[in-house]
Amino acid sequence: MLGPIGRSTVCPNSVTTWRIALAHTPGEAVEPHNDRVAAGGALRRPVAVMVLVAVVSALAAFHLADRAGAEQTRCERHRSDSRERSVIVTGQGTGPRTLVIGDSWSVGLRLDDLARSWPSRLPQEVRVAGFSGSGFSSRASGCGRVSFADRAPSALISRPAVVLAAGGLNDHDQPSAAIENGFRTLMQDLGGQRVVVIGPASAPARAHAVPRLDALLSALCEEYAVPYVATSDLDLPFLPDGLHLTEAGHDSFGATVASRLLDVTAARPRVLTNLTT
């Protein structure tokens, strides 16, 4: 039975409440309001939120797995290039047998022929122990233990007369302390070897970091009494990424390094006994 206008009456034994609007016109259809429908809607909202959260979590997990897979693929490619470049010997044998420990520039990343990377412009017999993305610091690369110091002991199997440690651009975002630690470990690994350090050129993508790297590496070389060949003054042609050299860039860089090596004498790293651990 309907009560006064503006009120609602619940019929016994019924779950349906009939509401009459204040402006209800006699004879006008009245819509039922079912409490079970309202309760059902309230239950569906948390379920929808839970489904949304599950979907977002699944997408995030897929994205992370995809990134991890891409990183693994990139590192595998770098390892393959490193192995391929390590067995290539360039030069005519006129001069001291030389080993270059370096990064993607030494390897020749993005060149059609890895054998045309800049060390091939040196006149003497040269072998390359390079790994793209690596540097002096231990965490310059995300591909594991591939820093210059990590790879030096195995590279010395070739028994070089001179070792060139060339790089630094991949240390652009690393703390100076990390670079210094890696450099000191490398000098210990190269103890007894005649060494020259080749500094980074000013690649557009990382030019902002080169002055700090230049100053730090130069100071460390002075401390260990090994020659430092700076290349930050060079104007080189780069690929569109602003980081890697074109083939002409490798020609120019290699020719300049060869010329500047004539002005220095490779030296055995000074043994330092006052280092703190």
mmCIF file of C-alpha atoms in Angstrom:
data_model
loop_
_atom_site.group_PDB
_atom_site.id
_atom_site.type_symbol
_atom_site.label_atom_id
_atom_site.label_comp_id
_atom_site.label_asym_id
_atom_site.label_seq_id
_atom_site.Cartn_x
_atom_site.Cartn_y
_atom_site.Cartn_z
ATOM 1 C CA MET A 1 0.000 0.000 0.000
ATOM 2 C CA LEU A 2 1.271 3.465 -0.856
ATOM 3 C CA GLY A 3 1.900 5.857 2.002
ATOM 4 C CA PRO A 4 1.862 9.633 1.976
ATOM 5 C CA ILE A 5 3.674 11.359 -0.864
ATOM 6 C CA GLY A 6 7.385 11.669 -0.171
ATOM 7 C CA ARG A 7 7.531 8.575 2.012
ATOM 8 C CA SER A 8 8.170 4.955 1.175
ATOM 9 C CA THR A 9 6.424 1.877 2.381
ATOM 10 C CA VAL A 10 7.971 -1.567 2.497
ATOM 11 C CA CYS A 11 5.554 -4.334 1.763
ATOM 12 C CA PRO A 12 5.830 -7.270 4.135
ATOM 13 C CA ASN A 13 7.748 -10.280 2.830
ATOM 14 C CA SER A 14 9.109 -8.233 -0.070
ATOM 15 C CA VAL A 15 12.662 -7.091 -0.838
ATOM 16 C CA THR A 16 11.475 -4.350 -3.171
ATOM 17 C CA THR A 17 10.904 -0.806 -1.949
ATOM 18 C CA TRP A 18 8.685 1.423 -4.028
ATOM 19 C CA ARG A 19 9.647 5.098 -3.917
ATOM 20 C CA ILE A 20 7.327 7.875 -5.042
ATOM 21 C CA ALA A 21 8.858 11.138 -6.210
ATOM 22 C CA LEU A 22 7.522 14.353 -4.684
ATOM 23 C CA ALA A 23 6.363 15.455 -8.128
ATOM 24 C CA HIS A 24 4.765 12.112 -8.953
ATOM 25 C CA THR A 25 1.801 12.349 -11.189
ATOM 26 C CA PRO A 26 -1.011 9.870 -10.628
ATOM 27 C CA GLY A 27 -0.923 7.168 -13.254
ATOM 28 C CA GLU A 28 2.774 7.709 -13.982
ATOM 29 C CA ALA A 29 4.905 4.564 -14.025
ATOM 30 C CA VAL A 30 7.023 4.103 -10.927
ATOM 31 C CA GLU A 31 10.442 2.413 -11.247
ATOM 32 C CA PRO A 32 11.261 -0.198 -8.634
ATOM 33 C CA HIS A 33 14.518 0.115 -6.666
ATOM 34 C CA ASN A 34 15.948 -3.257 -5.865
ATOM 35 C CA ASP A 35 18.390 -3.387 -2.922
ATOM 36 C CA ARG A 36 19.921 -6.557 -4.319
ATOM 37 C CA VAL A 37 20.817 -4.719 -7.558
ATOM 38 C CA ALA A 38 22.486 -1.948 -5.562
ATOM 39 C CA ALA A 39 24.381 -4.455 -3.478
ATOM 40 C CA GLY A 40 25.453 -6.298 -6.638
ATOM 41 C CA GLY A 41 26.858 -3.073 -8.114
ATOM 42 C CA ALA A 42 28.818 -2.429 -4.949
ATOM 43 C CA LEU A 43 30.325 -5.891 -5.199
ATOM 44 C CA ARG A 44 31.233 -5.499 -8.881
ATOM 45 C CA ARG A 45 33.333 -2.333 -8.299
ATOM 46 C CA PRO A 46 36.043 -4.039 -6.149
ATOM 47 C CA VAL A 47 36.154 -6.920 -8.626
ATOM 48 C CA ALA A 48 36.719 -4.499 -11.509
ATOM 49 C CA VAL A 49 39.516 -2.783 -9.595
ATOM 50 C CA MET A 50 41.156 -6.130 -8.871
ATOM 51 C CA VAL A 51 40.981 -7.089 -12.550
ATOM 52 C CA LEU A 52 42.491 -3.744 -13.563
ATOM 53 C CA VAL A 53 45.336 -4.150 -11.071
ATOM 54 C CA ALA A 54 46.013 -7.661 -12.365
ATOM 55 C CA VAL A 55 46.127 -6.447 -15.981
ATOM 56 C CA VAL A 56 48.483 -3.568 -15.146
ATOM 57 C CA SER A 57 50.750 -5.904 -13.165
ATOM 58 C CA ALA A 58 50.846 -8.386 -16.031
ATOM 59 C CA LEU A 59 51.728 -5.640 -18.532
ATOM 60 C CA ALA A 60 54.488 -4.331 -16.239
ATOM 61 C CA ALA A 61 55.927 -7.824 -15.834
ATOM 62 C CA PHE A 62 55.855 -8.339 -19.598
ATOM 63 C CA HIS A 63 57.614 -4.995 -20.153
ATOM 64 C CA LEU A 64 60.361 -5.843 -17.648
ATOM 65 C CA ALA A 65 60.843 -9.285 -19.166
ATOM 66 C CA ASP A 66 61.015 -7.743 -22.627
ATOM 67 C CA ARG A 67 63.651 -5.256 -21.469
ATOM 68 C CA ALA A 68 65.645 -8.012 -19.806
ATOM 69 C CA GLY A 69 65.501 -10.041 -22.996
ATOM 70 C CA ALA A 70 66.655 -7.081 -25.064
ATOM 71 C CA GLU A 71 69.525 -6.452 -22.639
ATOM 72 C CA GLN A 72 70.578 -10.094 -22.849
ATOM 73 C CA THR A 73 70.461 -9.989 -26.646
ATOM 74 C CA ARG A 74 72.546 -6.797 -26.696
ATOM 75 C CA CYS A 75 75.193 -8.299 -24.402
ATOM 76 C CA GLU A 76 75.331 -11.482 -26.461
ATOM 77 C CA ARG A 77 75.912 -9.395 -29.579
ATOM 78 C CA HIS A 78 78.698 -7.481 -27.845
ATOM 79 C CA ARG A 79 80.331 -10.730 -26.758
ATOM 80 C CA SER A 80 80.150 -12.067 -30.285
ATOM 81 C CA ASP A 81 81.714 -8.893 -31.710
ATOM 82 C CA SER A 82 84.409 -8.999 -29.035
ATOM 83 C CA ARG A 83 85.362 -12.568 -29.937
ATOM 84 C CA GLU A 84 85.345 -11.807 -33.652
ATOM 85 C CA ARG A 85 87.538 -8.715 -33.267
ATOM 86 C CA SER A 86 89.995 -10.457 -30.925
ATOM 87 C CA VAL A 87 91.187 -12.866 -33.612
ATOM 88 C CA ILE A 88 91.785 -10.123 -36.188
ATOM 89 C CA VAL A 89 95.418 -9.026 -36.372
ATOM 90 C CA THR A 90 96.208 -5.844 -38.266
ATOM 91 C CA GLY A 91 99.423 -4.001 -39.107
ATOM 92 C CA GLN A 92 102.639 -4.930 -40.849
ATOM 93 C CA GLY A 93 104.700 -5.882 -37.828
ATOM 94 C CA THR A 94 106.865 -2.757 -38.092
ATOM 95 C CA GLY A 95 106.995 -1.660 -34.476
ATOM 96 C CA PRO A 96 106.228 -3.147 -31.057
ATOM 97 C CA ARG A 97 103.529 -5.799 -30.968
ATOM 98 C CA THR A 98 100.563 -3.928 -29.507
ATOM 99 C CA LEU A 99 97.424 -4.849 -27.584
ATOM 100 C CA VAL A 100 94.495 -2.419 -27.435
ATOM 101 C CA ILE A 101 92.152 -2.835 -24.464
ATOM 102 C CA GLY A 102 89.080 -0.797 -25.246
ATOM 103 C CA ASP A 103 85.388 -0.356 -25.906
ATOM 104 C CA SER A 104 83.071 -0.198 -28.934
ATOM 105 C CA TRP A 105 85.402 2.170 -30.779
ATOM 106 C CA SER A 106 88.188 -0.408 -30.626
ATOM 107 C CA VAL A 107 85.820 -3.232 -31.581
ATOM 108 C CA GLY A 108 84.327 -1.305 -34.503
ATOM 109 C CA LEU A 109 80.683 -1.428 -33.438
ATOM 110 C CA ARG A 110 78.339 -0.446 -36.307
ATOM 111 C CA LEU A 111 81.014 -0.806 -38.969
ATOM 112 C CA ASP A 112 80.344 -3.246 -41.790
ATOM 113 C CA ASP A 113 83.817 -4.688 -41.225
ATOM 114 C CA LEU A 114 85.137 -4.833 -37.644
ATOM 115 C CA ALA A 115 88.680 -5.080 -38.980
ATOM 116 C CA ARG A 116 88.411 -1.438 -40.059
ATOM 117 C CA SER A 117 88.119 -0.024 -36.526
ATOM 118 C CA TRP A 118 90.660 2.641 -35.576
ATOM 119 C CA PRO A 119 93.433 0.319 -34.227
ATOM 120 C CA SER A 120 93.896 -0.976 -37.784
ATOM 121 C CA ARG A 121 95.364 2.449 -38.651
ATOM 122 C CA LEU A 122 98.352 1.794 -36.400
ATOM 123 C CA PRO A 123 101.339 0.614 -38.435
ATOM 124 C CA GLN A 124 102.532 -2.101 -36.040
ATOM 125 C CA GLU A 125 101.012 -5.518 -35.405
ATOM 126 C CA VAL A 126 97.883 -4.929 -33.321
ATOM 127 C CA ARG A 127 95.399 -7.135 -31.508
ATOM 128 C CA VAL A 128 92.228 -5.805 -29.913
ATOM 129 C CA ALA A 129 90.618 -6.877 -26.645
ATOM 130 C CA GLY A 130 87.511 -4.740 -26.839
ATOM 131 C CA PHE A 131 83.996 -4.938 -25.457
ATOM 132 C CA SER A 132 81.267 -2.488 -26.428
ATOM 133 C CA GLY A 133 79.902 -0.499 -23.504
ATOM 134 C CA SER A 134 82.833 -1.220 -21.210
ATOM 135 C CA GLY A 135 85.100 1.258 -19.478
ATOM 136 C CA PHE A 136 87.563 1.758 -16.649
ATOM 137 C CA SER A 137 84.871 1.461 -13.963
ATOM 138 C CA SER A 138 83.336 -1.898 -13.081
ATOM 139 C CA ARG A 139 79.732 -0.809 -13.716
ATOM 140 C CA ALA A 140 80.120 1.145 -16.933
ATOM 141 C CA SER A 141 78.617 -1.864 -18.724
ATOM 142 C CA GLY A 142 75.498 -3.795 -17.799
ATOM 143 C CA CYS A 143 76.913 -6.993 -19.328
ATOM 144 C CA GLY A 144 78.750 -8.327 -16.292
ATOM 145 C CA ARG A 145 82.455 -8.319 -15.480
ATOM 146 C CA VAL A 146 83.778 -6.772 -18.698
ATOM 147 C CA SER A 147 85.646 -3.680 -17.474
ATOM 148 C CA PHE A 148 89.154 -3.025 -18.802
ATOM 149 C CA ALA A 149 90.635 -4.493 -15.623
ATOM 150 C CA ASP A 150 88.372 -7.550 -15.762
ATOM 151 C CA ARG A 151 89.507 -8.397 -19.289
ATOM 152 C CA ALA A 152 93.182 -7.438 -19.075
ATOM 153 C CA PRO A 153 94.606 -10.673 -17.562
ATOM 154 C CA SER A 154 93.205 -12.936 -20.295
ATOM 155 C CA ALA A 155 94.106 -10.428 -23.028
ATOM 156 C CA LEU A 156 97.771 -10.474 -21.992
ATOM 157 C CA ILE A 157 98.021 -14.052 -23.246
ATOM 158 C CA SER A 158 98.970 -12.516 -26.602
ATOM 159 C CA ARG A 159 102.205 -11.315 -24.918
ATOM 160 C CA PRO A 160 102.225 -7.750 -26.243
ATOM 161 C CA ALA A 161 105.209 -5.424 -26.074
ATOM 162 C CA VAL A 162 102.932 -2.396 -25.571
ATOM 163 C CA VAL A 163 99.407 -2.090 -24.149
ATOM 164 C CA LEU A 164 97.093 0.769 -25.101
ATOM 165 C CA ALA A 165 94.151 1.286 -22.715
ATOM 166 C CA ALA A 166 91.740 3.335 -24.793
ATOM 167 C CA GLY A 167 88.344 4.653 -23.768
ATOM 168 C CA GLY A 168 86.405 6.414 -21.057
ATOM 169 C CA LEU A 169 83.201 7.532 -22.780
ATOM 170 C CA ASN A 170 81.236 4.702 -21.165
ATOM 171 C CA ASP A 171 82.319 5.975 -17.751
ATOM 172 C CA HIS A 172 80.430 9.221 -18.396
ATOM 173 C CA ASP A 173 77.829 8.563 -15.689
ATOM 174 C CA GLN A 174 80.052 6.748 -13.205
ATOM 175 C CA PRO A 175 81.394 8.305 -9.979
ATOM 176 C CA SER A 176 84.999 9.454 -10.128
ATOM 177 C CA ALA A 177 85.812 7.082 -7.267
ATOM 178 C CA ALA A 178 84.568 4.097 -9.312
ATOM 179 C CA ILE A 179 86.654 5.146 -12.320
ATOM 180 C CA GLU A 180 89.699 5.622 -10.109
ATOM 181 C CA ASN A 181 89.277 2.199 -8.505
ATOM 182 C CA GLY A 182 88.974 0.533 -11.903
ATOM 183 C CA PHE A 183 92.016 2.402 -13.210
ATOM 184 C CA ARG A 184 94.150 1.374 -10.223
ATOM 185 C CA THR A 185 93.125 -2.269 -10.635
ATOM 186 C CA LEU A 186 94.015 -2.087 -14.319
ATOM 187 C CA MET A 187 97.469 -0.687 -13.544
ATOM 188 C CA GLN A 188 98.040 -3.539 -11.105
ATOM 189 C CA ASP A 189 96.983 -6.048 -13.771
ATOM 190 C CA LEU A 190 99.369 -4.406 -16.252
ATOM 191 C CA GLY A 191 102.297 -4.326 -13.859
ATOM 192 C CA GLY A 192 105.492 -4.992 -15.821
ATOM 193 C CA GLN A 193 103.822 -4.053 -19.139
ATOM 194 C CA ARG A 194 104.700 -0.948 -21.129
ATOM 195 C CA VAL A 195 101.492 1.105 -21.141
ATOM 196 C CA VAL A 196 99.949 4.162 -22.793
ATOM 197 C CA VAL A 197 96.445 5.422 -21.946
ATOM 198 C CA ILE A 198 94.349 6.925 -24.753
ATOM 199 C CA GLY A 199 91.693 9.322 -23.462
ATOM 200 C CA PRO A 200 88.152 9.807 -24.800
ATOM 201 C CA ALA A 201 87.293 12.008 -27.746
ATOM 202 C CA SER A 202 84.472 14.522 -27.388
ATOM 203 C CA ALA A 203 81.520 12.564 -28.751
ATOM 204 C CA PRO A 204 78.476 14.877 -29.004
ATOM 205 C CA ALA A 205 76.237 12.555 -26.986
ATOM 206 C CA ARG A 206 78.621 12.604 -24.010
ATOM 207 C CA ALA A 207 80.726 15.714 -24.552
ATOM 208 C CA HIS A 208 79.543 17.172 -21.233
ATOM 209 C CA ALA A 209 81.417 14.456 -19.330
ATOM 210 C CA VAL A 210 84.692 14.526 -21.257
ATOM 211 C CA PRO A 211 86.422 17.373 -19.344
ATOM 212 C CA ARG A 212 85.968 15.511 -16.033
ATOM 213 C CA LEU A 213 87.139 12.215 -17.560
ATOM 214 C CA ASP A 214 90.126 13.886 -19.225
ATOM 215 C CA ALA A 215 91.252 15.557 -16.005
ATOM 216 C CA LEU A 216 90.801 12.416 -13.899
ATOM 217 C CA LEU A 217 92.553 10.031 -16.296
ATOM 218 C CA SER A 218 95.382 12.495 -16.906
ATOM 219 C CA ALA A 219 95.991 12.867 -13.148
ATOM 220 C CA LEU A 220 95.949 9.099 -12.616
ATOM 221 C CA CYS A 221 98.405 8.566 -15.461
ATOM 222 C CA GLU A 222 100.727 11.118 -13.915
ATOM 223 C CA GLU A 223 100.493 9.321 -10.594
ATOM 224 C CA TYR A 224 101.409 6.007 -12.215
ATOM 225 C CA ALA A 225 104.028 7.609 -14.514
ATOM 226 C CA VAL A 226 102.432 6.309 -17.725
ATOM 227 C CA PRO A 227 101.835 8.524 -20.791
ATOM 228 C CA TYR A 228 98.386 9.953 -21.393
ATOM 229 C CA VAL A 229 97.335 10.770 -24.950
ATOM 230 C CA ALA A 230 94.384 13.181 -24.964
ATOM 231 C CA THR A 231 92.018 13.178 -27.963
ATOM 232 C CA SER A 232 89.268 15.493 -26.700
ATOM 233 C CA ASP A 233 90.430 18.227 -29.086
ATOM 234 C CA LEU A 234 89.602 16.218 -32.213
ATOM 235 C CA ASP A 235 86.749 17.138 -34.550
ATOM 236 C CA LEU A 236 85.529 13.773 -35.806
ATOM 237 C CA PRO A 237 82.604 12.599 -37.978
ATOM 238 C CA PHE A 238 80.030 10.649 -35.980
ATOM 239 C CA LEU A 239 77.052 8.468 -36.776
ATOM 240 C CA PRO A 240 73.575 9.935 -36.074
ATOM 241 C CA ASP A 241 73.690 8.562 -32.507
ATOM 242 C CA GLY A 242 76.411 11.102 -31.717
ATOM 243 C CA LEU A 243 78.459 8.417 -29.966
ATOM 244 C CA HIS A 244 79.988 6.080 -32.528
ATOM 245 C CA LEU A 245 82.377 6.981 -35.323
ATOM 246 C CA THR A 246 81.761 6.694 -39.023
ATOM 247 C CA GLU A 247 84.353 4.785 -41.017
ATOM 248 C CA ALA A 248 85.978 8.115 -41.883
ATOM 249 C CA GLY A 249 85.944 8.920 -38.174
ATOM 250 C CA HIS A 250 87.838 5.712 -37.422
ATOM 251 C CA ASP A 251 90.369 6.643 -40.116
ATOM 252 C CA SER A 252 90.910 10.081 -38.613
ATOM 253 C CA PHE A 253 91.018 8.923 -34.996
ATOM 254 C CA GLY A 254 93.417 6.061 -35.741
ATOM 255 C CA ALA A 255 95.734 8.268 -37.780
ATOM 256 C CA THR A 256 95.850 10.870 -34.991
ATOM 257 C CA VAL A 257 96.536 8.283 -32.289
ATOM 258 C CA ALA A 258 99.330 6.782 -34.427
ATOM 259 C CA SER A 259 100.869 10.226 -34.845
ATOM 260 C CA ARG A 260 100.635 11.151 -31.157
ATOM 261 C CA LEU A 261 102.086 7.834 -30.049
ATOM 262 C CA LEU A 262 105.297 8.869 -31.781
ATOM 263 C CA ASP A 263 105.665 11.654 -29.223
ATOM 264 C CA VAL A 264 105.421 9.462 -26.123
ATOM 265 C CA THR A 265 107.237 6.472 -24.701
ATOM 266 C CA ALA A 266 105.215 3.617 -23.259
ATOM 267 C CA ALA A 267 106.129 3.035 -19.623
ATOM 268 C CA ARG A 268 105.608 0.435 -16.927
ATOM 269 C CA PRO A 269 103.139 1.620 -14.276
ATOM 270 C CA ARG A 270 104.781 2.901 -11.135
ATOM 271 C CA VAL A 271 104.287 0.590 -8.163
ATOM 272 C CA LEU A 272 102.403 2.484 -5.480
ATOM 273 C CA THR A 273 102.706 1.281 -1.927
ATOM 274 C CA ASN A 274 100.713 3.904 -0.051
ATOM 275 C CA LEU A 275 97.247 3.047 -1.367
ATOM 276 C CA THR A 276 94.454 2.483 1.136
ATOM 277 C CA THR A 277 92.039 -0.384 0.646
#
